[in-house]
PDB file of C-alpha atoms in Angstrom:
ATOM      1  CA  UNK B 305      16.717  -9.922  -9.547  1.00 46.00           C
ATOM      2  CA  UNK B 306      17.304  -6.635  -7.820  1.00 56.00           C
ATOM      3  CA  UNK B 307      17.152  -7.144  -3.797  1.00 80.00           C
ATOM      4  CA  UNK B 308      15.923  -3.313  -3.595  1.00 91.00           C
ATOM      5  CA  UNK B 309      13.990  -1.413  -6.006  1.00 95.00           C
ATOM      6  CA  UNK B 310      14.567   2.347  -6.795  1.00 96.00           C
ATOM      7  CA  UNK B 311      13.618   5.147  -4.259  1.00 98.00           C
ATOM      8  CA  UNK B 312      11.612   6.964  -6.803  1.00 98.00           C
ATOM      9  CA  UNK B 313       9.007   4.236  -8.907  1.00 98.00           C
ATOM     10  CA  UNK B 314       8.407   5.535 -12.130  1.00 98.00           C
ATOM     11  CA  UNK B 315       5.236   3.432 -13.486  1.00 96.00           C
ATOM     12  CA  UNK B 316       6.187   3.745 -17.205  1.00 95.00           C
ATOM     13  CA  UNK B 317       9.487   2.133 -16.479  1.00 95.00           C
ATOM     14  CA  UNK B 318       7.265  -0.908 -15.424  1.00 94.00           C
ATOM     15  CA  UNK B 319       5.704  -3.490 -17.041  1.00 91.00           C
ATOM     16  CA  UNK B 320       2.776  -5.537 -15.685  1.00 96.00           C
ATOM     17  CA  UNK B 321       3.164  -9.220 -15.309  1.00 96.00           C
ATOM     18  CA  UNK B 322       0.337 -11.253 -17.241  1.00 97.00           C
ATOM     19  CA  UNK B 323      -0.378 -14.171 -14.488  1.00 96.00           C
ATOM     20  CA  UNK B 324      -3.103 -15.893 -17.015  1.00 97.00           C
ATOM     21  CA  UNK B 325      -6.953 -15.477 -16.272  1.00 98.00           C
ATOM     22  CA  UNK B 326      -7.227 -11.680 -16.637  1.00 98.00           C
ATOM     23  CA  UNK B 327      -4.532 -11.236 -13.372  1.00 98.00           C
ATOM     24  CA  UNK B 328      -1.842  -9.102 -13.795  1.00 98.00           C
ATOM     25  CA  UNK B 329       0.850  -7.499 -11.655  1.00 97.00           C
ATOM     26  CA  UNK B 330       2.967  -4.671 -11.061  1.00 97.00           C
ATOM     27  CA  UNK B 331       5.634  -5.039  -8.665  1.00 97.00           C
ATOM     28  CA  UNK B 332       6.340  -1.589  -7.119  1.00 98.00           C
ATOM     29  CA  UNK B 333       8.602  -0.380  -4.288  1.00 98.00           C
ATOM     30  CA  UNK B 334      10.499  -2.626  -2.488  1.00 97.00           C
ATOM     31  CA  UNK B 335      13.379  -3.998  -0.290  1.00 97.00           C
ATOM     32  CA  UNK B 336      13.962  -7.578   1.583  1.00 96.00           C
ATOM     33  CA  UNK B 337      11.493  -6.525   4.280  1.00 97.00           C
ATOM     34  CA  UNK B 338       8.661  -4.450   1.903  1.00 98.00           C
ATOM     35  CA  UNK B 339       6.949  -4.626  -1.187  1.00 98.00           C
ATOM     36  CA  UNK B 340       4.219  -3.030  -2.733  1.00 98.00           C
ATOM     37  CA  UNK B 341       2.023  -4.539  -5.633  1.00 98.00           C
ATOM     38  CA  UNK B 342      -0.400  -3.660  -8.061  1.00 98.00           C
ATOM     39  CA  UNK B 343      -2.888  -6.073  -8.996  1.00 98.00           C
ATOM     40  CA  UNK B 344      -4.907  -5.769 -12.420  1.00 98.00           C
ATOM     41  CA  UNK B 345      -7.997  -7.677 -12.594  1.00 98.00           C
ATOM     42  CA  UNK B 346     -10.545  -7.832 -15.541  1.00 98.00           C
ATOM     43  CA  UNK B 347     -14.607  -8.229 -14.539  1.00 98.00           C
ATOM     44  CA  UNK B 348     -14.940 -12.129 -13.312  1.00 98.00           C
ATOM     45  CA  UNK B 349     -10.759 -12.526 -12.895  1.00 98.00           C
ATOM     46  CA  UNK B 350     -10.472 -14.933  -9.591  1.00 98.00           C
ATOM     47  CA  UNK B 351      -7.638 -14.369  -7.148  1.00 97.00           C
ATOM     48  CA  UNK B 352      -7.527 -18.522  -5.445  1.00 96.00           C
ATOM     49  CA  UNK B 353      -7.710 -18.680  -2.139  1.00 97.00           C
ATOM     50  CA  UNK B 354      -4.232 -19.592  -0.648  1.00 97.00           C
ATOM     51  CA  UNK B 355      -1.732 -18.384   1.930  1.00 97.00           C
ATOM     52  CA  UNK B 356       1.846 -17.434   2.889  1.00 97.00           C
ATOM     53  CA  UNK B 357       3.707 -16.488   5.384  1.00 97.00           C
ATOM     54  CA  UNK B 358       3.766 -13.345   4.718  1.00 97.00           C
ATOM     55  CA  UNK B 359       2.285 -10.304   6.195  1.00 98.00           C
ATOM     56  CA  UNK B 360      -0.211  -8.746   3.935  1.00 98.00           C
ATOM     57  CA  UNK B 361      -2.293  -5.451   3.900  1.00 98.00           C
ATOM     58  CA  UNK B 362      -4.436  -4.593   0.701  1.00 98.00           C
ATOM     59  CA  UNK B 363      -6.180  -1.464  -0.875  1.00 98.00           C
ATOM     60  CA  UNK B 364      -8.932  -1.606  -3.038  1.00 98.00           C
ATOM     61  CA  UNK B 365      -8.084   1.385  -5.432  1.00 98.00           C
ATOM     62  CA  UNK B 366     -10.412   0.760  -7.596  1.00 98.00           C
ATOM     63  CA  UNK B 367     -13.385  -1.490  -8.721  1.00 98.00           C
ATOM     64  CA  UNK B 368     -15.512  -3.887  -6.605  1.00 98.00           C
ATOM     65  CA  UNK B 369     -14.411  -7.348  -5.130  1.00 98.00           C
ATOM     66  CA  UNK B 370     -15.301  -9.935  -3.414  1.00 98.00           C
ATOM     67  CA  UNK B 371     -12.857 -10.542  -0.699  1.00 98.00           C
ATOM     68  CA  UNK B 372     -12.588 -13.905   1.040  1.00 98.00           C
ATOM     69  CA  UNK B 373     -10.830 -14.244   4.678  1.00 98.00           C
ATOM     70  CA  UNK B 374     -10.802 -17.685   6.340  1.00 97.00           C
ATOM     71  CA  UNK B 375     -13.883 -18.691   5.029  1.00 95.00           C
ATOM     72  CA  UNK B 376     -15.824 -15.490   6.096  1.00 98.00           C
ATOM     73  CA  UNK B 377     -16.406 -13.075   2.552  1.00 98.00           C
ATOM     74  CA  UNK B 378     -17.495  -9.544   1.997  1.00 98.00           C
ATOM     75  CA  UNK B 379     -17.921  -6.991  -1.093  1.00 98.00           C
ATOM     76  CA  UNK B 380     -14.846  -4.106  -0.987  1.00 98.00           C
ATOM     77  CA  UNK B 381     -14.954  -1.089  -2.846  1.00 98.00           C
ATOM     78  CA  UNK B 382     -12.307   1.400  -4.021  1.00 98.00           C
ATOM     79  CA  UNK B 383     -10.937   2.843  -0.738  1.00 98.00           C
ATOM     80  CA  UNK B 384     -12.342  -0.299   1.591  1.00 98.00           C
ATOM     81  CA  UNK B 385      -9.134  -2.548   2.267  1.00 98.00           C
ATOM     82  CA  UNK B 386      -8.238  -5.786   4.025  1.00 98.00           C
ATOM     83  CA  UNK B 387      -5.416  -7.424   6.313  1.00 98.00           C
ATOM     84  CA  UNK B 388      -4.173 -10.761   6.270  1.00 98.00           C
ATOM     85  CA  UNK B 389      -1.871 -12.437   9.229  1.00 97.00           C
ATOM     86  CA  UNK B 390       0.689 -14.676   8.240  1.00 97.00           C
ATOM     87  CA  UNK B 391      -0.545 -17.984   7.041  1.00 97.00           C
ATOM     88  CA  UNK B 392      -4.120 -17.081   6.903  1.00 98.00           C
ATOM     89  CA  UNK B 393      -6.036 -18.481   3.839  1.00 98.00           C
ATOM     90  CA  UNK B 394      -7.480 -15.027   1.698  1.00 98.00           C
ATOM     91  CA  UNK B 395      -8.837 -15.040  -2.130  1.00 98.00           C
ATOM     92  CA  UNK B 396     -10.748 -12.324  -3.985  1.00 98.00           C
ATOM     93  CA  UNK B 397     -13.468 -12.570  -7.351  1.00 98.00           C
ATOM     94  CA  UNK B 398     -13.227  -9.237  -9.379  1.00 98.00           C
ATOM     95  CA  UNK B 399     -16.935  -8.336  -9.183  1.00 98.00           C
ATOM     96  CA  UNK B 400     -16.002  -5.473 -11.675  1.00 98.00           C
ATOM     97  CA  UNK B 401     -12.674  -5.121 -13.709  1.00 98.00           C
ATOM     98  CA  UNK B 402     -10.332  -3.390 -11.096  1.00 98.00           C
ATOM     99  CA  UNK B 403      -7.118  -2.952  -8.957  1.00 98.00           C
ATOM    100  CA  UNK B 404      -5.668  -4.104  -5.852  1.00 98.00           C
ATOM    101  CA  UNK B 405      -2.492  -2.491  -3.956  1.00 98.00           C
ATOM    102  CA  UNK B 406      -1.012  -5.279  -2.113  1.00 98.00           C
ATOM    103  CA  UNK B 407       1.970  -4.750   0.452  1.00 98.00           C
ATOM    104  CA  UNK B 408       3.949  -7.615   2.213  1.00 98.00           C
ATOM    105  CA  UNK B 409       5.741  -8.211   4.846  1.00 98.00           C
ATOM    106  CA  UNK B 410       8.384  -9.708   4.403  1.00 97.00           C
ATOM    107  CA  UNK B 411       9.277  -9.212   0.443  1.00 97.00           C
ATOM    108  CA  UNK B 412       7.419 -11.859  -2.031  1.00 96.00           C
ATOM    109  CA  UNK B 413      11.137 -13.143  -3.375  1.00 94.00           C
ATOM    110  CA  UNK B 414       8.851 -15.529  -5.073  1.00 92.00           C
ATOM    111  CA  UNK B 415       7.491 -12.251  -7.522  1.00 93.00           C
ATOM    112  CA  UNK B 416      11.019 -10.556  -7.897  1.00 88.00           C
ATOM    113  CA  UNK B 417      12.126 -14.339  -9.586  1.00 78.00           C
ATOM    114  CA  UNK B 418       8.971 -15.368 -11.451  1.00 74.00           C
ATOM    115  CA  UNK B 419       8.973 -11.384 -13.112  1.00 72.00           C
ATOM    116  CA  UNK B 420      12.208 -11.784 -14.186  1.00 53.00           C
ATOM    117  CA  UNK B 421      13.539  -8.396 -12.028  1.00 49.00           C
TER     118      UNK B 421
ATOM    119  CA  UNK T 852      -5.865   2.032  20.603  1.00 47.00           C
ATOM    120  CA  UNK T 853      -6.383  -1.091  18.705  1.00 56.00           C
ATOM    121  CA  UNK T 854      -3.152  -2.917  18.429  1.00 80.00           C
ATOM    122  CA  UNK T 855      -4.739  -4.764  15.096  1.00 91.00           C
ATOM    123  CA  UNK T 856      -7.441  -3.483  12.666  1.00 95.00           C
ATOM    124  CA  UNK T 857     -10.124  -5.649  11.444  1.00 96.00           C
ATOM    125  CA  UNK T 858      -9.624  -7.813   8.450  1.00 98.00           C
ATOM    126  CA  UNK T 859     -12.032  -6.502   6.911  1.00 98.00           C
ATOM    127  CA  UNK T 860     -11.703  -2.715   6.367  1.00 98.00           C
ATOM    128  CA  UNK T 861     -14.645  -0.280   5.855  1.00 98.00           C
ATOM    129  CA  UNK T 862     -13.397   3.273   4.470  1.00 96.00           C
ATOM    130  CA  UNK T 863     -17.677   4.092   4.967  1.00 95.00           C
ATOM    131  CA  UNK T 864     -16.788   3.376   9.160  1.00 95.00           C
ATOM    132  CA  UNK T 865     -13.404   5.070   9.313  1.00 94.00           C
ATOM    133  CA  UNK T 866     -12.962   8.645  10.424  1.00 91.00           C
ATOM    134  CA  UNK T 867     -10.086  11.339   8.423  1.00 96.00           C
ATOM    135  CA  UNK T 868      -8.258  12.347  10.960  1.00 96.00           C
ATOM    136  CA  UNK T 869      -7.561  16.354   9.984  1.00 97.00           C
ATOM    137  CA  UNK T 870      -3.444  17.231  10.472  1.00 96.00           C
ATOM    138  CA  UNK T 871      -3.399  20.929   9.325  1.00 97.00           C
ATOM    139  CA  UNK T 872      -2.933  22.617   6.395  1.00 98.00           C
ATOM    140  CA  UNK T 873      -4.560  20.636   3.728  1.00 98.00           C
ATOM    141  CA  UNK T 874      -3.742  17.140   4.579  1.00 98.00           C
ATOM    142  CA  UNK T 875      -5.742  14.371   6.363  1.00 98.00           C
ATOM    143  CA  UNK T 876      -5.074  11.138   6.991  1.00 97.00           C
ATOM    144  CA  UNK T 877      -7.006   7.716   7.182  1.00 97.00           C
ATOM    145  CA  UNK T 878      -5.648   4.444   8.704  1.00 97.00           C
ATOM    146  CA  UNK T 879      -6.480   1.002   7.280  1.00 98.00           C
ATOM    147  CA  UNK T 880      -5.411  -2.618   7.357  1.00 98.00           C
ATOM    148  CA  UNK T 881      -2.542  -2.752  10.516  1.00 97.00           C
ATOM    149  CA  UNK T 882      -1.404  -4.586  13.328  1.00 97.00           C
ATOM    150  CA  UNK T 883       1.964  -4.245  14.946  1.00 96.00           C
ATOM    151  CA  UNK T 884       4.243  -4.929  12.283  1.00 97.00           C
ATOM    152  CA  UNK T 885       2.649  -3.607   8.882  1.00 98.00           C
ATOM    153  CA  UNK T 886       0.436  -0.442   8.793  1.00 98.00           C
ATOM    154  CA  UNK T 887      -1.584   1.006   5.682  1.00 98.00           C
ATOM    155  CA  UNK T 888      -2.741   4.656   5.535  1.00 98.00           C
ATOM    156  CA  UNK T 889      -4.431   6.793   3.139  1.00 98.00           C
ATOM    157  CA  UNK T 890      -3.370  10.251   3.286  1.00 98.00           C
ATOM    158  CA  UNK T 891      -5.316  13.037   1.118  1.00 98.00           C
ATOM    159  CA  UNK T 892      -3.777  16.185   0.658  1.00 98.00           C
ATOM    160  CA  UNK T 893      -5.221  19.634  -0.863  1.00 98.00           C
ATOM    161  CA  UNK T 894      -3.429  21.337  -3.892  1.00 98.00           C
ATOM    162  CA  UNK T 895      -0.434  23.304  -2.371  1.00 98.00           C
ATOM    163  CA  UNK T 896      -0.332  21.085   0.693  1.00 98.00           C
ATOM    164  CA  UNK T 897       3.301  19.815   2.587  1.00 98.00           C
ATOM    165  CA  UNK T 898       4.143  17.050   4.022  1.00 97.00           C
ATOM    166  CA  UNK T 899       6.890  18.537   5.384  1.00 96.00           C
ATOM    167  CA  UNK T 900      10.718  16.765   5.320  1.00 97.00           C
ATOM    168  CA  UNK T 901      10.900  14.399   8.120  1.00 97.00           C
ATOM    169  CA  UNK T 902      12.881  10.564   8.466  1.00 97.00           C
ATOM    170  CA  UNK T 903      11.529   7.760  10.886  1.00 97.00           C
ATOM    171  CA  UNK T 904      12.747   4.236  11.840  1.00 97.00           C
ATOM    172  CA  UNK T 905       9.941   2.714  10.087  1.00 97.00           C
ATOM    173  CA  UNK T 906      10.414   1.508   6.310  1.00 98.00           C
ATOM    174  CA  UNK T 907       8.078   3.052   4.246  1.00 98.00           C
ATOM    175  CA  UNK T 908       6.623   2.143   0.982  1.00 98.00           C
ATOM    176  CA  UNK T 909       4.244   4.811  -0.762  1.00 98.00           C
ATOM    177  CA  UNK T 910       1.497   4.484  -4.085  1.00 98.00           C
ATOM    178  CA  UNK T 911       0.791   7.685  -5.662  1.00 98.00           C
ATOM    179  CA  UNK T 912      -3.288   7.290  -5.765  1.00 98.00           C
ATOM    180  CA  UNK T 913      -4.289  10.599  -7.192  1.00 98.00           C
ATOM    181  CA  UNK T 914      -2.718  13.239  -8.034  1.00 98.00           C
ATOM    182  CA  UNK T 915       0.959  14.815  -8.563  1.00 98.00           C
ATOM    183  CA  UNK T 916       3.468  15.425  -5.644  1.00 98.00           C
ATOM    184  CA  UNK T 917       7.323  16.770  -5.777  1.00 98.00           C
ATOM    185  CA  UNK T 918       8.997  14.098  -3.537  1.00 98.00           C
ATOM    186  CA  UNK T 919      11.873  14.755  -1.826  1.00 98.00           C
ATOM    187  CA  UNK T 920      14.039  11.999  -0.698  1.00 98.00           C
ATOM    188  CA  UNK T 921      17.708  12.205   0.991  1.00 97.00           C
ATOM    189  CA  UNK T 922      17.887  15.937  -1.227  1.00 95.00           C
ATOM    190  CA  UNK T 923      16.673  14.439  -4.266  1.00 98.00           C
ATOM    191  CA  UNK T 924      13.179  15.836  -5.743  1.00 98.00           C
ATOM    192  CA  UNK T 925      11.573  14.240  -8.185  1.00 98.00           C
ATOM    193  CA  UNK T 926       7.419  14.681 -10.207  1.00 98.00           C
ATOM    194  CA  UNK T 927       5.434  11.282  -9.489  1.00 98.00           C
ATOM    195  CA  UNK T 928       1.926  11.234 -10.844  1.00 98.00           C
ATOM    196  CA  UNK T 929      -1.068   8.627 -10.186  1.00 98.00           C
ATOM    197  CA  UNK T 930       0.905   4.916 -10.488  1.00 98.00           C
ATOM    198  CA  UNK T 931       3.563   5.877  -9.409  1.00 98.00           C
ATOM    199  CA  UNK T 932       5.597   5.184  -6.191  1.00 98.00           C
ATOM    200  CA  UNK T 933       8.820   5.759  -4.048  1.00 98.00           C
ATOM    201  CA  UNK T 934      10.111   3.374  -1.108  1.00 98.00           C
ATOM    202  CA  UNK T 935      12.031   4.531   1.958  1.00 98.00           C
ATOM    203  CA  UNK T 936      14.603   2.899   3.635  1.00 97.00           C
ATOM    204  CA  UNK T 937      14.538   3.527   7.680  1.00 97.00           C
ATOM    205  CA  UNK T 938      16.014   7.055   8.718  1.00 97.00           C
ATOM    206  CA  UNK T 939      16.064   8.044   5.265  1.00 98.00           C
ATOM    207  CA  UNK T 940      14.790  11.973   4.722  1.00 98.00           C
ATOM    208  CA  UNK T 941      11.995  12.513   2.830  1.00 98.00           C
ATOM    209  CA  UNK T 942       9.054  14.920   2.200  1.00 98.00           C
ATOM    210  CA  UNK T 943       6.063  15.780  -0.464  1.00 98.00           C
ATOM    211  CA  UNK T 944       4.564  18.755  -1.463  1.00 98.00           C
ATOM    212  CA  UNK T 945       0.856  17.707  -3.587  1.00 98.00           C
ATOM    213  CA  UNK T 946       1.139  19.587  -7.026  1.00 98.00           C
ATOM    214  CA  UNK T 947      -2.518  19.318  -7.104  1.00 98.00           C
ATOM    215  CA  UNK T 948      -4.777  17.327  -4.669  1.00 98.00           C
ATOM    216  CA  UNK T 949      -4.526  13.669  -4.424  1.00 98.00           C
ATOM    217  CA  UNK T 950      -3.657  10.918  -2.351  1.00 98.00           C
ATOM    218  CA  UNK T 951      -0.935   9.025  -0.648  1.00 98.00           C
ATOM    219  CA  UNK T 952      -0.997   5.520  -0.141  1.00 98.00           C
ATOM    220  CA  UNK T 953       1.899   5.127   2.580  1.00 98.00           C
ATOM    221  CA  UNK T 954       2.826   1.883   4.031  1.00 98.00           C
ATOM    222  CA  UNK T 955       4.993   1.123   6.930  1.00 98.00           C
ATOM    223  CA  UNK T 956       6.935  -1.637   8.978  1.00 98.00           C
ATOM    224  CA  UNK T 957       7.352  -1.537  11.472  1.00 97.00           C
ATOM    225  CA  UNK T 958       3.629  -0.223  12.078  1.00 97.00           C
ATOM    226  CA  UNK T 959       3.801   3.616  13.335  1.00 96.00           C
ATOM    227  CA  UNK T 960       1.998   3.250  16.537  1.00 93.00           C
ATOM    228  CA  UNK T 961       2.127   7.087  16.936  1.00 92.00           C
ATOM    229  CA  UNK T 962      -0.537   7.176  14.429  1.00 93.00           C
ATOM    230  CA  UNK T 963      -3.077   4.916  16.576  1.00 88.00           C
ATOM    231  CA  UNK T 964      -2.497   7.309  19.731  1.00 78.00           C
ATOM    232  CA  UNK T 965      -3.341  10.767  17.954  1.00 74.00           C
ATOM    233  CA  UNK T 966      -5.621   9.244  16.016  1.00 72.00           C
ATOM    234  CA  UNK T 967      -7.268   7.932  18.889  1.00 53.00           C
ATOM    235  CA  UNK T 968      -8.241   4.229  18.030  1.00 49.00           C
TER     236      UNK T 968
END
């Protein structure tokens, strides 16, 4: 586990984190308070509804989703985004294969363990 | 000024807001502690060296930048990232066009005054 990532994120360094169920993640630059994600999902892939403490702010880069927000859903496109106090319950349905950029505040410690960094 | 953006986030409703030479930015997801912005820059265009209190975590979207960070420049294409610690110098200058994903904490509440929200 590395507390703080590099300043300068070279993707190819990276590899992507299969989570099962066509999910799979890319943990990008970070520190204790800061972390950026990529999020792979193939067409039909289902991100559960759940919550955390954390902060979190999302951009759809690309694809289509269908983005659930304490109980109230809409369809996001590449460029459309979402935010998500702490603790409030959020899951998405890849309407189209896709990716998400997820940031949190503070750090997922839970990702830096379960990917091994 | 909004101090918090919708959950939901619309990139169809959002204004570019037009910063000179080349480069425009967009701001998404935020409320007082975490702030996401797109920022799209022309071929050629700077984003001149500058440091601020805020940590910063940035996604290469599109394109190819130099980044600069505390005097060390480095090529980051699409995928890509960099993460900056608070006061730390930094600057990018867009090999081609493309865009910036930046995020910040805390959330840079100059942005919602010239921008005007």
């Amino acid at each position: 586990m590395t507390a703080e990532s590099p300043r300068f994120v070279h993707a190819d360094e990276l590899g992507w984190t299969d989570l099962g169920g066509g999910v799979s993640r890319q943990v990008l630059g970070h520190d204790g308070e800061l972390m950026m994600v990529r999020v792979r999902f193939d067409a039909g892939a289902v991100g559960t509804v759940h919550h955390h403490p954390h902060r979190q702010v999302t951009l759809v880069e690309s694809g289509r989703f269908q983005v659930e927000i304490s109980h109230e859903a809409r369809e996001l496109k590449a460029g459309d985004g979402f935010f998500i106090p702490p603790g409030v319950e959020h899951g998405v349905v890849a309407m189209e294969a896709g990716v998400l950029v997820d940031v949190f505040t503070p750090a997922r410690q839970d990702f830096l363990h379960t990917d091994g960094r």
